[in-house]
Coordinates of N, CA and C in Angstrom, one line a residue:
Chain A
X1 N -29.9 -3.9 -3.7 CA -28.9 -4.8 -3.2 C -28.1 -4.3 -2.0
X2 N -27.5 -5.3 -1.5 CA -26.5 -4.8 -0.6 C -25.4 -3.7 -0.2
X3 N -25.9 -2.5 0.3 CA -24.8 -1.9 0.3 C -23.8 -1.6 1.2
X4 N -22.7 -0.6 1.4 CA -21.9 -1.1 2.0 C -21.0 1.3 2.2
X5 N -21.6 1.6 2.7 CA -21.0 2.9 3.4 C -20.2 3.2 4.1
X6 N -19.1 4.1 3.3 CA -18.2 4.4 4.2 C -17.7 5.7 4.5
X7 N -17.1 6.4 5.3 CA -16.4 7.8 5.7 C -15.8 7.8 6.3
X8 N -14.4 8.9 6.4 CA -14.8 10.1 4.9 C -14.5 9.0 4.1
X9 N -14.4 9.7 2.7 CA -13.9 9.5 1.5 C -12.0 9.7 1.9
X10 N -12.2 10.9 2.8 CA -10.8 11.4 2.1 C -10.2 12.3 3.5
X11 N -8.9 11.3 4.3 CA -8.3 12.2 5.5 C -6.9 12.8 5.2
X12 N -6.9 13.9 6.0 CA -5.0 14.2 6.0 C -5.2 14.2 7.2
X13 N -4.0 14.0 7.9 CA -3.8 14.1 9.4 C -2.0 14.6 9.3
X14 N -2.2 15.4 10.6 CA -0.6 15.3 11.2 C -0.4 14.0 12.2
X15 N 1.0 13.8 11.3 CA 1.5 12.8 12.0 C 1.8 12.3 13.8
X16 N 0.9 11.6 14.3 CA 0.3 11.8 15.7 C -0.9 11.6 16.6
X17 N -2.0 12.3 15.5 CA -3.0 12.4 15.5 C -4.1 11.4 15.4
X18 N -4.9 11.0 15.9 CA -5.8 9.7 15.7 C -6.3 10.2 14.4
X19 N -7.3 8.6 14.3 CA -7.8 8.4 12.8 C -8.9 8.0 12.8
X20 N -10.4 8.3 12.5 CA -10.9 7.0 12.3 C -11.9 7.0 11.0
X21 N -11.9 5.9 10.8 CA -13.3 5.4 9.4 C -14.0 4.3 9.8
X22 N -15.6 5.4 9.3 CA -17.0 4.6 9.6 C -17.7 3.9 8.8
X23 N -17.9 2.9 9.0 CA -18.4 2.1 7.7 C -19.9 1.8 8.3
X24 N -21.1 1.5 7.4 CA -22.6 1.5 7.7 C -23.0 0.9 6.3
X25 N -23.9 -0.5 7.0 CA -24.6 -1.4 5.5 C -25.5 -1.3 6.1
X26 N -26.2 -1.4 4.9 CA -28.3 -1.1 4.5 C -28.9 -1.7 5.0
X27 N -28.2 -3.2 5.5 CA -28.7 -4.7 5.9 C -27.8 -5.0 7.5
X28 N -28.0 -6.7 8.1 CA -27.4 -6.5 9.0 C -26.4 -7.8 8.5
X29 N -25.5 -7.8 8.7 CA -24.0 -8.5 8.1 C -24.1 -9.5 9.4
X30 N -23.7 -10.8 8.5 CA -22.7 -11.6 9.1 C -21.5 -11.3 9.6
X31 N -20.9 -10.8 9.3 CA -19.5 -10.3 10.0 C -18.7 -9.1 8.7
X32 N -18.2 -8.6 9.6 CA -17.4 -7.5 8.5 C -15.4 -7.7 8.8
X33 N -15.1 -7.4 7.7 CA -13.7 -7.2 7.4 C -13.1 -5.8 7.2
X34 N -11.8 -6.0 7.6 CA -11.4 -4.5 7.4 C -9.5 -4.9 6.6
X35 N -10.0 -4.2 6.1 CA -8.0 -4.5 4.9 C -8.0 -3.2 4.7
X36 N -6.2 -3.5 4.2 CA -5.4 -2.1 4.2 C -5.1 -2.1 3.0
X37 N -5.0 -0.8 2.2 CA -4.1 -0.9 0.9 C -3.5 0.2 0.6
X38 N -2.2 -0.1 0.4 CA -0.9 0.9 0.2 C -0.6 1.4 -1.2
X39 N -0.7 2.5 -1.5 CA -0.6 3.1 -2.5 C 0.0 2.1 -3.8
X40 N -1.2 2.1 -5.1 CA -0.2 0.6 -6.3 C -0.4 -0.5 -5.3
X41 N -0.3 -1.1 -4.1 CA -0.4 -2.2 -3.5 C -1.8 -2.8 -3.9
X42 N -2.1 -3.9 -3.4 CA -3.5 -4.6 -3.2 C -4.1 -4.9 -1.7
X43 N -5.3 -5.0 -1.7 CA -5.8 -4.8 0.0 C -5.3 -6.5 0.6
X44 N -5.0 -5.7 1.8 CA -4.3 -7.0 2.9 C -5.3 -6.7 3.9
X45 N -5.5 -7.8 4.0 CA -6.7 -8.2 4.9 C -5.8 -7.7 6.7
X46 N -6.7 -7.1 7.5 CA -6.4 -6.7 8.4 C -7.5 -7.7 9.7
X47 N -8.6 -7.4 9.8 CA -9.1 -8.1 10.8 C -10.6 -8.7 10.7
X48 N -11.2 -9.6 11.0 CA -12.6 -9.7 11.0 C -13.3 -9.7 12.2
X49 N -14.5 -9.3 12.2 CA -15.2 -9.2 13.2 C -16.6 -9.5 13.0
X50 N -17.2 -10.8 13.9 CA -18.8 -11.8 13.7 C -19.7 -11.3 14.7
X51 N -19.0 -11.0 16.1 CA -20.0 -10.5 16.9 C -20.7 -9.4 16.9
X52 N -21.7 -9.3 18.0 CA -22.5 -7.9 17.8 C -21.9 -7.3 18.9
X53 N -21.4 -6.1 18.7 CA -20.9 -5.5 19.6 C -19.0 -5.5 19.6
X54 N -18.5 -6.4 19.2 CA -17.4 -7.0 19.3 C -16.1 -5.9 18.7
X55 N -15.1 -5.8 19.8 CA -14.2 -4.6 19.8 C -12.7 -5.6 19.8
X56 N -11.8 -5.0 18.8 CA -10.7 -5.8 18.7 C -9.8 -5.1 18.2
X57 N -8.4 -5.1 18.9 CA -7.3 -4.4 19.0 C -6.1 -5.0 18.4
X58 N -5.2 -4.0 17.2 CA -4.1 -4.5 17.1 C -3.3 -3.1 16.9
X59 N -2.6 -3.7 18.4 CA -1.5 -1.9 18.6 C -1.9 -1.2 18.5
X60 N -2.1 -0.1 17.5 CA -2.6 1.2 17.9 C -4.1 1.1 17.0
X61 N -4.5 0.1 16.4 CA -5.7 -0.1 15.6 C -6.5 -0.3 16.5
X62 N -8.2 0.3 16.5 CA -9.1 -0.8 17.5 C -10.2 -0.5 16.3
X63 N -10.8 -2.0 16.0 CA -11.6 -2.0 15.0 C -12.9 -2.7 16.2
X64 N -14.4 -2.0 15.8 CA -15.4 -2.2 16.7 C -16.6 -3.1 15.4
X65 N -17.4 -3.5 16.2 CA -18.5 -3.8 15.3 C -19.9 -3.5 16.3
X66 N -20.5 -2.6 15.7 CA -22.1 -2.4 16.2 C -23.0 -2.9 16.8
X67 N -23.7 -3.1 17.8 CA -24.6 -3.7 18.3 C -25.6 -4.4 17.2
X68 N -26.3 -3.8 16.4 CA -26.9 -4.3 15.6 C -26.3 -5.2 14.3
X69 N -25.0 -4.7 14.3 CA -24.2 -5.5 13.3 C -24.5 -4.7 11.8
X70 N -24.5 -3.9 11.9 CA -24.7 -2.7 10.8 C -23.7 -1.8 10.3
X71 N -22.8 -1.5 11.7 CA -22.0 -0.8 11.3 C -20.6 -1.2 12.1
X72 N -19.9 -0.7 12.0 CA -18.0 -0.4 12.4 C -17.6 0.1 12.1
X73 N -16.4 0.4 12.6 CA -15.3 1.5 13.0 C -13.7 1.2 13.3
X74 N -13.1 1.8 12.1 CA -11.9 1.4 12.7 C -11.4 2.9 13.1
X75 N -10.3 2.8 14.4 CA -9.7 3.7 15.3 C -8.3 3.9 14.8
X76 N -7.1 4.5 14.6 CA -5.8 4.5 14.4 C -5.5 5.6 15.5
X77 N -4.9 5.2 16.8 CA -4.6 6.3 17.7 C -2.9 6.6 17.1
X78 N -2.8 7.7 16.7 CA -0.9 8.2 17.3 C -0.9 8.4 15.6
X79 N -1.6 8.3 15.1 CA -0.6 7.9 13.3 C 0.8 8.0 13.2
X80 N 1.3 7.1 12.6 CA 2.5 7.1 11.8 C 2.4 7.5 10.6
X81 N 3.6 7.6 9.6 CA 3.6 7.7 8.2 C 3.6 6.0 7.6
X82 N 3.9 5.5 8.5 CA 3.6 3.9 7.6 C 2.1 3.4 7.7
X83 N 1.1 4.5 8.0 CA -0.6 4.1 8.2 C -0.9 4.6 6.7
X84 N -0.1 5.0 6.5 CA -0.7 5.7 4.5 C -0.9 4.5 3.9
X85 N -2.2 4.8 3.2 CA -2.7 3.9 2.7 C -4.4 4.0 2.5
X86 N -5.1 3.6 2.0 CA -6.7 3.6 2.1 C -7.1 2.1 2.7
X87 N -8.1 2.7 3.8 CA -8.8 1.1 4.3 C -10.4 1.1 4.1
X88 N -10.4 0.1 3.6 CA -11.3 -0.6 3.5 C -12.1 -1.3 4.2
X89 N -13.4 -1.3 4.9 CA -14.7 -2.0 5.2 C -15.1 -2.8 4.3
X90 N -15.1 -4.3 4.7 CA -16.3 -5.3 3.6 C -17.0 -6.3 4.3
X91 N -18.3 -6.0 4.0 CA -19.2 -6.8 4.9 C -20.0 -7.9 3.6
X92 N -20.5 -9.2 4.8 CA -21.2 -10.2 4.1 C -22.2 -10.4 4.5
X93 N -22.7 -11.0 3.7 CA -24.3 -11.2 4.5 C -24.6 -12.6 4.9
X94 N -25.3 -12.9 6.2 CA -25.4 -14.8 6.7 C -25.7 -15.6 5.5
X95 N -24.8 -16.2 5.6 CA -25.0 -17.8 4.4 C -23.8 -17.1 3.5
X96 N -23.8 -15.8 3.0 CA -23.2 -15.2 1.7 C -22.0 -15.3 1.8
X97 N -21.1 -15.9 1.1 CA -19.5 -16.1 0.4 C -19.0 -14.7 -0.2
X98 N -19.4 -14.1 -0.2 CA -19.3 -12.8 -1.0 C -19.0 -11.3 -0.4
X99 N -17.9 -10.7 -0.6 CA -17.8 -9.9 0.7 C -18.0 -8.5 -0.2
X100 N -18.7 -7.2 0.0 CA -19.0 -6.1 -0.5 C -18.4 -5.2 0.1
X101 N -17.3 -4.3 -0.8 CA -16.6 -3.4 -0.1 C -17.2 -2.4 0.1
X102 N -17.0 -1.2 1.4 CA -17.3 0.3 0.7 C -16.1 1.1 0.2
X103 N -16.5 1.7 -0.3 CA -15.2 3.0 -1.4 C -14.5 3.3 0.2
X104 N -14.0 3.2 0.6 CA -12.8 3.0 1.4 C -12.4 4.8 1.7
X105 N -11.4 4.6 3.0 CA -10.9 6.1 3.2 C -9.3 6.1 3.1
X106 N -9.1 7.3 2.1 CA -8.2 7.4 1.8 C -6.9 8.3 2.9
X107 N -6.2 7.3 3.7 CA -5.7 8.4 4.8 C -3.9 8.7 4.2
X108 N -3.8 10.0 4.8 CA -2.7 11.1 4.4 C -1.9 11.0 5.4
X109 N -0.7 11.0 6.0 CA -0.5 11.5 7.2 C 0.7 12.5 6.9
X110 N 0.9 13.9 7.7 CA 1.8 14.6 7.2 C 2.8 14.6 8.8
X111 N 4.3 14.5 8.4 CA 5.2 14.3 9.1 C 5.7 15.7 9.5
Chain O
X1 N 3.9 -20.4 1.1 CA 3.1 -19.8 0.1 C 3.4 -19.3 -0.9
X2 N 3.5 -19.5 -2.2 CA 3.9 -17.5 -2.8 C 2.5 -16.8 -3.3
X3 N 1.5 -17.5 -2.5 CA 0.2 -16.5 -2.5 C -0.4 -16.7 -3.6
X4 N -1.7 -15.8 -3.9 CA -2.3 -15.7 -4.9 C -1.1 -14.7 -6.3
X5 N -1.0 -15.6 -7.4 CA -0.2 -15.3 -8.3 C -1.1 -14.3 -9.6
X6 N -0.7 -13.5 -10.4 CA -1.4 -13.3 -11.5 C -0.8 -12.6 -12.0
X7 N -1.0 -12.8 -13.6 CA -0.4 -12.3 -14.7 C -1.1 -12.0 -15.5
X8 N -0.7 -10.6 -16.3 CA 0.6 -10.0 -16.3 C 0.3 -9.3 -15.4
X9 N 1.3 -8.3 -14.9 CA 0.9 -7.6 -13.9 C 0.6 -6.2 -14.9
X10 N 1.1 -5.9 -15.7 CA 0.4 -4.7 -16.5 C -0.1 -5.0 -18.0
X11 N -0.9 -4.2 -18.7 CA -1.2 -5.1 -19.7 C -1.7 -3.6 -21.0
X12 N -1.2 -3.4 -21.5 CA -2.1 -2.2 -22.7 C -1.8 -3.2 -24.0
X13 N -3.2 -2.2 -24.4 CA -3.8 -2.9 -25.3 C -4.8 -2.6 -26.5
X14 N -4.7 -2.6 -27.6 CA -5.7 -1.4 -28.3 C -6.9 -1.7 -28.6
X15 N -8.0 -0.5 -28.4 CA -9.6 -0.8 -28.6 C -9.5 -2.1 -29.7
X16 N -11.0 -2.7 -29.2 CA -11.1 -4.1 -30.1 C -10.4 -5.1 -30.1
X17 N -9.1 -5.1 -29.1 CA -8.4 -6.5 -28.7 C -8.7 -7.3 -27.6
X18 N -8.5 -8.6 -28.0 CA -8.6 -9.3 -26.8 C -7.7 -9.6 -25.7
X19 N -8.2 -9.6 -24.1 CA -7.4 -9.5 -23.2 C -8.0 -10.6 -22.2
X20 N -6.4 -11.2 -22.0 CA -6.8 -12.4 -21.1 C -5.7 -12.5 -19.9
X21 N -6.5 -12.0 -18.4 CA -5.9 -11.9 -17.5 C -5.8 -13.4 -16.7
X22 N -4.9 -13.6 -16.3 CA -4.8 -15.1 -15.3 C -4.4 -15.0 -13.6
X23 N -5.0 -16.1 -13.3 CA -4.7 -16.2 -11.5 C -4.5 -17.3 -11.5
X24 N -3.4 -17.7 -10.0 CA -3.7 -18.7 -9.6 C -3.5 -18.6 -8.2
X25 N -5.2 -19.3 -7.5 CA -4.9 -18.9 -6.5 C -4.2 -19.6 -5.4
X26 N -4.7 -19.8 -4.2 CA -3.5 -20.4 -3.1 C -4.3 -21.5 -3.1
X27 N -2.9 -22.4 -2.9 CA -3.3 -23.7 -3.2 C -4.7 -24.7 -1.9
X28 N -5.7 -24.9 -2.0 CA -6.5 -24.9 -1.3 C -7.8 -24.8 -0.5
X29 N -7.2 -22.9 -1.3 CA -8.4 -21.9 -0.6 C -9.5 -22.8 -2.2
X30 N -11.0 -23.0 -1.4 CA -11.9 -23.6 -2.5 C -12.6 -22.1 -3.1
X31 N -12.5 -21.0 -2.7 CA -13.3 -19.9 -3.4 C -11.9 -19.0 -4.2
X32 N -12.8 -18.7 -5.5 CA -11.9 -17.6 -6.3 C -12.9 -16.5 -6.2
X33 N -12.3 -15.1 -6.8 CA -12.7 -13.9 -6.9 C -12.0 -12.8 -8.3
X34 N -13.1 -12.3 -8.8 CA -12.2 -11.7 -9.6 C -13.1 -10.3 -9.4
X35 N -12.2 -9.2 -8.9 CA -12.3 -7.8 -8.5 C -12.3 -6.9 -9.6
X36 N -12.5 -5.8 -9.9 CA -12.1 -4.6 -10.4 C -11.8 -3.5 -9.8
X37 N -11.2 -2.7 -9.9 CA -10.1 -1.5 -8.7 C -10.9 -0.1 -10.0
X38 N -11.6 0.7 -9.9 CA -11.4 2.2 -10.5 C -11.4 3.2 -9.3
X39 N -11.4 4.4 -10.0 CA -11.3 5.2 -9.1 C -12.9 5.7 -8.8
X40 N -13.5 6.1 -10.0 CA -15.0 6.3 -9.9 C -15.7 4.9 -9.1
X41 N -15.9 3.4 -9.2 CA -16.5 2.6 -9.0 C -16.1 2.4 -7.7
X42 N -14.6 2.2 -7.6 CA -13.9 1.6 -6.3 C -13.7 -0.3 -6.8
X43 N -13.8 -0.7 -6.0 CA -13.9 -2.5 -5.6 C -15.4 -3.3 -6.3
X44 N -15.7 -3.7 -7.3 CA -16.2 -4.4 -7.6 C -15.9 -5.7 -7.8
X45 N -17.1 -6.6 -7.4 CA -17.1 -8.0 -7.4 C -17.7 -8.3 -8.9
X46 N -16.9 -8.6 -9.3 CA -17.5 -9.3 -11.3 C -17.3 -10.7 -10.8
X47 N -17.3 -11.7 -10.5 CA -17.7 -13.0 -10.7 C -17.1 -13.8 -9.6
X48 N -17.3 -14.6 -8.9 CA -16.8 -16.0 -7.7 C -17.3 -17.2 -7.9
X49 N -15.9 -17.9 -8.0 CA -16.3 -19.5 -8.0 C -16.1 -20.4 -7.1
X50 N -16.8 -21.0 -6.9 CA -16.5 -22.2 -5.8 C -16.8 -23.4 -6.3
X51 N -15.4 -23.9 -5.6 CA -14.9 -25.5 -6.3 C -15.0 -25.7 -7.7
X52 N -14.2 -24.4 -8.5 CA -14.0 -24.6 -9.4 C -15.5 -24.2 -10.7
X53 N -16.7 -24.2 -9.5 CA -18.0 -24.0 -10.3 C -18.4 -22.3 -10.1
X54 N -18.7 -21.8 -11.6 CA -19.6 -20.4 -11.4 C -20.6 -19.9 -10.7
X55 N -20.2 -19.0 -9.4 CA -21.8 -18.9 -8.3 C -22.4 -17.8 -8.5
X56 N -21.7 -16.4 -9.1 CA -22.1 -15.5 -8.9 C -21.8 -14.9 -10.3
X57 N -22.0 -14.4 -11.0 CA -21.7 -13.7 -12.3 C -22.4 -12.3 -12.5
X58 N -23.3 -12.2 -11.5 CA -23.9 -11.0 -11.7 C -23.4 -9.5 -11.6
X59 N -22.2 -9.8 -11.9 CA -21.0 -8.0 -11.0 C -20.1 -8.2 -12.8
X60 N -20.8 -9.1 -13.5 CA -19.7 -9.2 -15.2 C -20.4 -8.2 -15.7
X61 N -19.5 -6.5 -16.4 CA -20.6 -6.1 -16.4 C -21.3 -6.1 -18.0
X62 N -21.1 -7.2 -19.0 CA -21.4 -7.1 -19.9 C -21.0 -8.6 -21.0
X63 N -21.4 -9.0 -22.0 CA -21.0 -10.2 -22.8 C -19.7 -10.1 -23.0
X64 N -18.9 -8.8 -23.2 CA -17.8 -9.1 -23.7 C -17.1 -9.3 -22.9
X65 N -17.4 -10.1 -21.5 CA -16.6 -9.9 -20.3 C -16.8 -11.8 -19.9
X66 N -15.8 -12.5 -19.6 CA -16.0 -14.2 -19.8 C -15.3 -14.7 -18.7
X67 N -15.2 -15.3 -17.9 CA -14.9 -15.8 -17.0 C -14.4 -17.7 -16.9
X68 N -12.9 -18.1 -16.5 CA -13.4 -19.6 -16.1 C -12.4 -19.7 -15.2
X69 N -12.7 -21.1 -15.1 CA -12.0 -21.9 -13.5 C -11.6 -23.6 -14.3
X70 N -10.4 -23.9 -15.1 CA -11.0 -24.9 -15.5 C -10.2 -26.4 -14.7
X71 N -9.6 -25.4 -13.6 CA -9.1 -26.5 -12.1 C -9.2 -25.6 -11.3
X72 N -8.8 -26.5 -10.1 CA -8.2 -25.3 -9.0 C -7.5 -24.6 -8.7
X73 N -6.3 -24.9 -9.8 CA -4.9 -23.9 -9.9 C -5.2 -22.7 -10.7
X74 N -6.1 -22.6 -11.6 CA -6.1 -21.6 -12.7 C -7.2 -21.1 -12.6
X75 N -7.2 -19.9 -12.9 CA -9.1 -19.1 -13.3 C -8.1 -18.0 -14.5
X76 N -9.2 -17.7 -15.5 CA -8.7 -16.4 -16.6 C -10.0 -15.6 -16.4
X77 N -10.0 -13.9 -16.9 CA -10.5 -13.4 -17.2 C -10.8 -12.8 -18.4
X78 N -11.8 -12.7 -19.7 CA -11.2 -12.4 -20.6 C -12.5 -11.5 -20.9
X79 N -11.7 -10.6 -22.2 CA -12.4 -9.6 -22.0 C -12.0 -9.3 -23.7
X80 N -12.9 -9.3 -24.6 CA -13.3 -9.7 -25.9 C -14.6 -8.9 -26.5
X81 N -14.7 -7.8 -27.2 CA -13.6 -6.8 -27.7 C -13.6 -6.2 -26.3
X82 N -11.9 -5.3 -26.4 CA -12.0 -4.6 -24.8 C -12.2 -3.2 -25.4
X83 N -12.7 -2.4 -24.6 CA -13.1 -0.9 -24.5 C -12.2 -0.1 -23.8
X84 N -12.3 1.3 -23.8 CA -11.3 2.5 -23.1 C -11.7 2.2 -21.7
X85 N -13.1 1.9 -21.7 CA -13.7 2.1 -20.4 C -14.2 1.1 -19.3
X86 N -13.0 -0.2 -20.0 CA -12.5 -1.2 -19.3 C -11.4 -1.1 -18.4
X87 N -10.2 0.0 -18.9 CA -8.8 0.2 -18.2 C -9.8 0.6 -16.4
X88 N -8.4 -0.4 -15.8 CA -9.0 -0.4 -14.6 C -7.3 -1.9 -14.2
X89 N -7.7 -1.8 -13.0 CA -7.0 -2.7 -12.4 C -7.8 -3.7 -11.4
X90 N -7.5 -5.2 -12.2 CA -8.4 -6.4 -12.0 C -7.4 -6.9 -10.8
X91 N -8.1 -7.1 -9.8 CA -7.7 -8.4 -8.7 C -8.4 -9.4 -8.7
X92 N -7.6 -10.8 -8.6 CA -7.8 -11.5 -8.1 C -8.1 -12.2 -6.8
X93 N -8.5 -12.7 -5.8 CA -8.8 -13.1 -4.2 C -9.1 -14.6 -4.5
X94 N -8.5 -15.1 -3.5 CA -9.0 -16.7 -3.1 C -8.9 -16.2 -1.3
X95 N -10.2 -17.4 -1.2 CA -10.5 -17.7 -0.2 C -10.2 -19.2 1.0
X96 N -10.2 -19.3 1.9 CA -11.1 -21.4 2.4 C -11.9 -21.0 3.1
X97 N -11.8 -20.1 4.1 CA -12.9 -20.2 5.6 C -13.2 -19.0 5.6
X98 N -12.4 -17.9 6.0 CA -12.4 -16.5 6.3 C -11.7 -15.5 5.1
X99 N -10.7 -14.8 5.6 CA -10.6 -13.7 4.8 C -10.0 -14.1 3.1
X100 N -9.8 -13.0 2.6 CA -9.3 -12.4 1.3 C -7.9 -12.8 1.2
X101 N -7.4 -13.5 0.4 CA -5.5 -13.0 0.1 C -6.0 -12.6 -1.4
X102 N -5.6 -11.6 -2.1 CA -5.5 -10.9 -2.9 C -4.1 -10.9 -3.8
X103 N -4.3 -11.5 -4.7 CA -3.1 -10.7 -5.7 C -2.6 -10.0 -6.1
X104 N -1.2 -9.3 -6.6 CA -1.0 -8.3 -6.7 C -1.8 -7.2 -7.8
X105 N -2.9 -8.1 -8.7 CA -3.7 -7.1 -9.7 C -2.6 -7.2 -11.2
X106 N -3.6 -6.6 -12.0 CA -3.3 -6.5 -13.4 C -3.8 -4.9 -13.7
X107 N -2.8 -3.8 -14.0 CA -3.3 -3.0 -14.3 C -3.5 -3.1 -15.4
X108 N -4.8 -2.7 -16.2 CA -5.1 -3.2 -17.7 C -5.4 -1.5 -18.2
X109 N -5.0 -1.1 -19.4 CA -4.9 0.1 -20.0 C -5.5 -0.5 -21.7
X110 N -6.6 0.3 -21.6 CA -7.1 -0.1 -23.4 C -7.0 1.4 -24.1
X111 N -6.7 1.2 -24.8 CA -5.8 2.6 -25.5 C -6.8 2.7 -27.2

């Protein structure tokens, strides 16, 4: 079935320092999502992306999508302490309603 | 909005009882979702409905696990007898076009 890869598992960073998590499916996606989730919170959808190749910025976030549409990447330049949280990658597949997460990266940031 | 709703938000409960979690999602969105949160598994998809009809059931991971929709305001999950190895934290997601709004979850503890 469809899967849905992601890394790391698991960041600390000093506060400052860029960030990023790679996500890679088995298959080639209709478009992929990327949500945030804050510690006990629930994931908040952050951004989508359908094109191949397609790169998209919010503030210090740049989330990319692959030429082939396999993979992306989200970027966090500068970290703050309010980037704690684990993000998540979920991709779907054409026609598919159904979005498959990967096990997400768990980011730390130390002040 | 007040978003995707669901209750209870925490829930224990002892081996061999029945447990019936509820959503309601945004008023609208035509797809529901019901998630599972562990730490071993991560984000699983156990069941999605659209317009109210069953599409996907294949992520339920067993008989004692029941699902409905029996409008568009309401979906339950129930889970009959429940197990230790149930405790986990269920989300709910509705959909219309694009992304996820998510509910705050039900942490569920079977003791």
């Amino acid at each position: 079935g469809q899967q849905v890869m992601q890394i790391p598992q698991y960041q600390h960073v000093q506060e400052g320092e860029d960030f990023t998590t790679y996500c890679n499916s088995s298959t080639t996606l209709s478009n992929i999502q990327w949500y945030k989730q804050r510690p006990g919170g629930h994931p908040v959808f952050l951004i989508q992306l359908v094109k191949s190749g397609e790169v998209k910025k919010q503030k210090r976030l740049t989330f990319q999508f692959g030429e082939a549409k396999k993979n992306s990447s989200l970027h966090i330049t500068a970290t703050q302490t309010t980037d704690v949280g684990t993000y998540f990658c979920a991709g779907s597949l054409k026609g598919g309603n159904k979005l498959v997460f990967g096990a997400g990266t768990i980011l730390r940031v130390k002040s | 909005d007040a978003g995707v709703i669901q209750s209870p938000r925490h829930e224990v409960t002892e081996m061999g009882q029945e447990v019936t979690l509820r959503c309601k999602p945004i008023s609208g969105h035509d797809y529901l979702f019901w998630y599972r949160q562990t730490m071993m598994r991560g984000l699983e998809l156990l069941i999605y409905f659209n317009n109210n009809v069953p599409i996907d059931d294949s992520g339920m991971p067993e008989d004692r696990f029941s699902a409905k929709m029996p409008n568009a305001s309401f979906s339950t999950l129930k889970i009959q007898p429940s197990e230790p190895r149930d405790s986990a934290v269920y989300f709910c997601a509705s959909k219309d076009r694009g992304s996820y709004t998510f509910g705050s979850g039900t942490r569920l503890t079977v003791v």
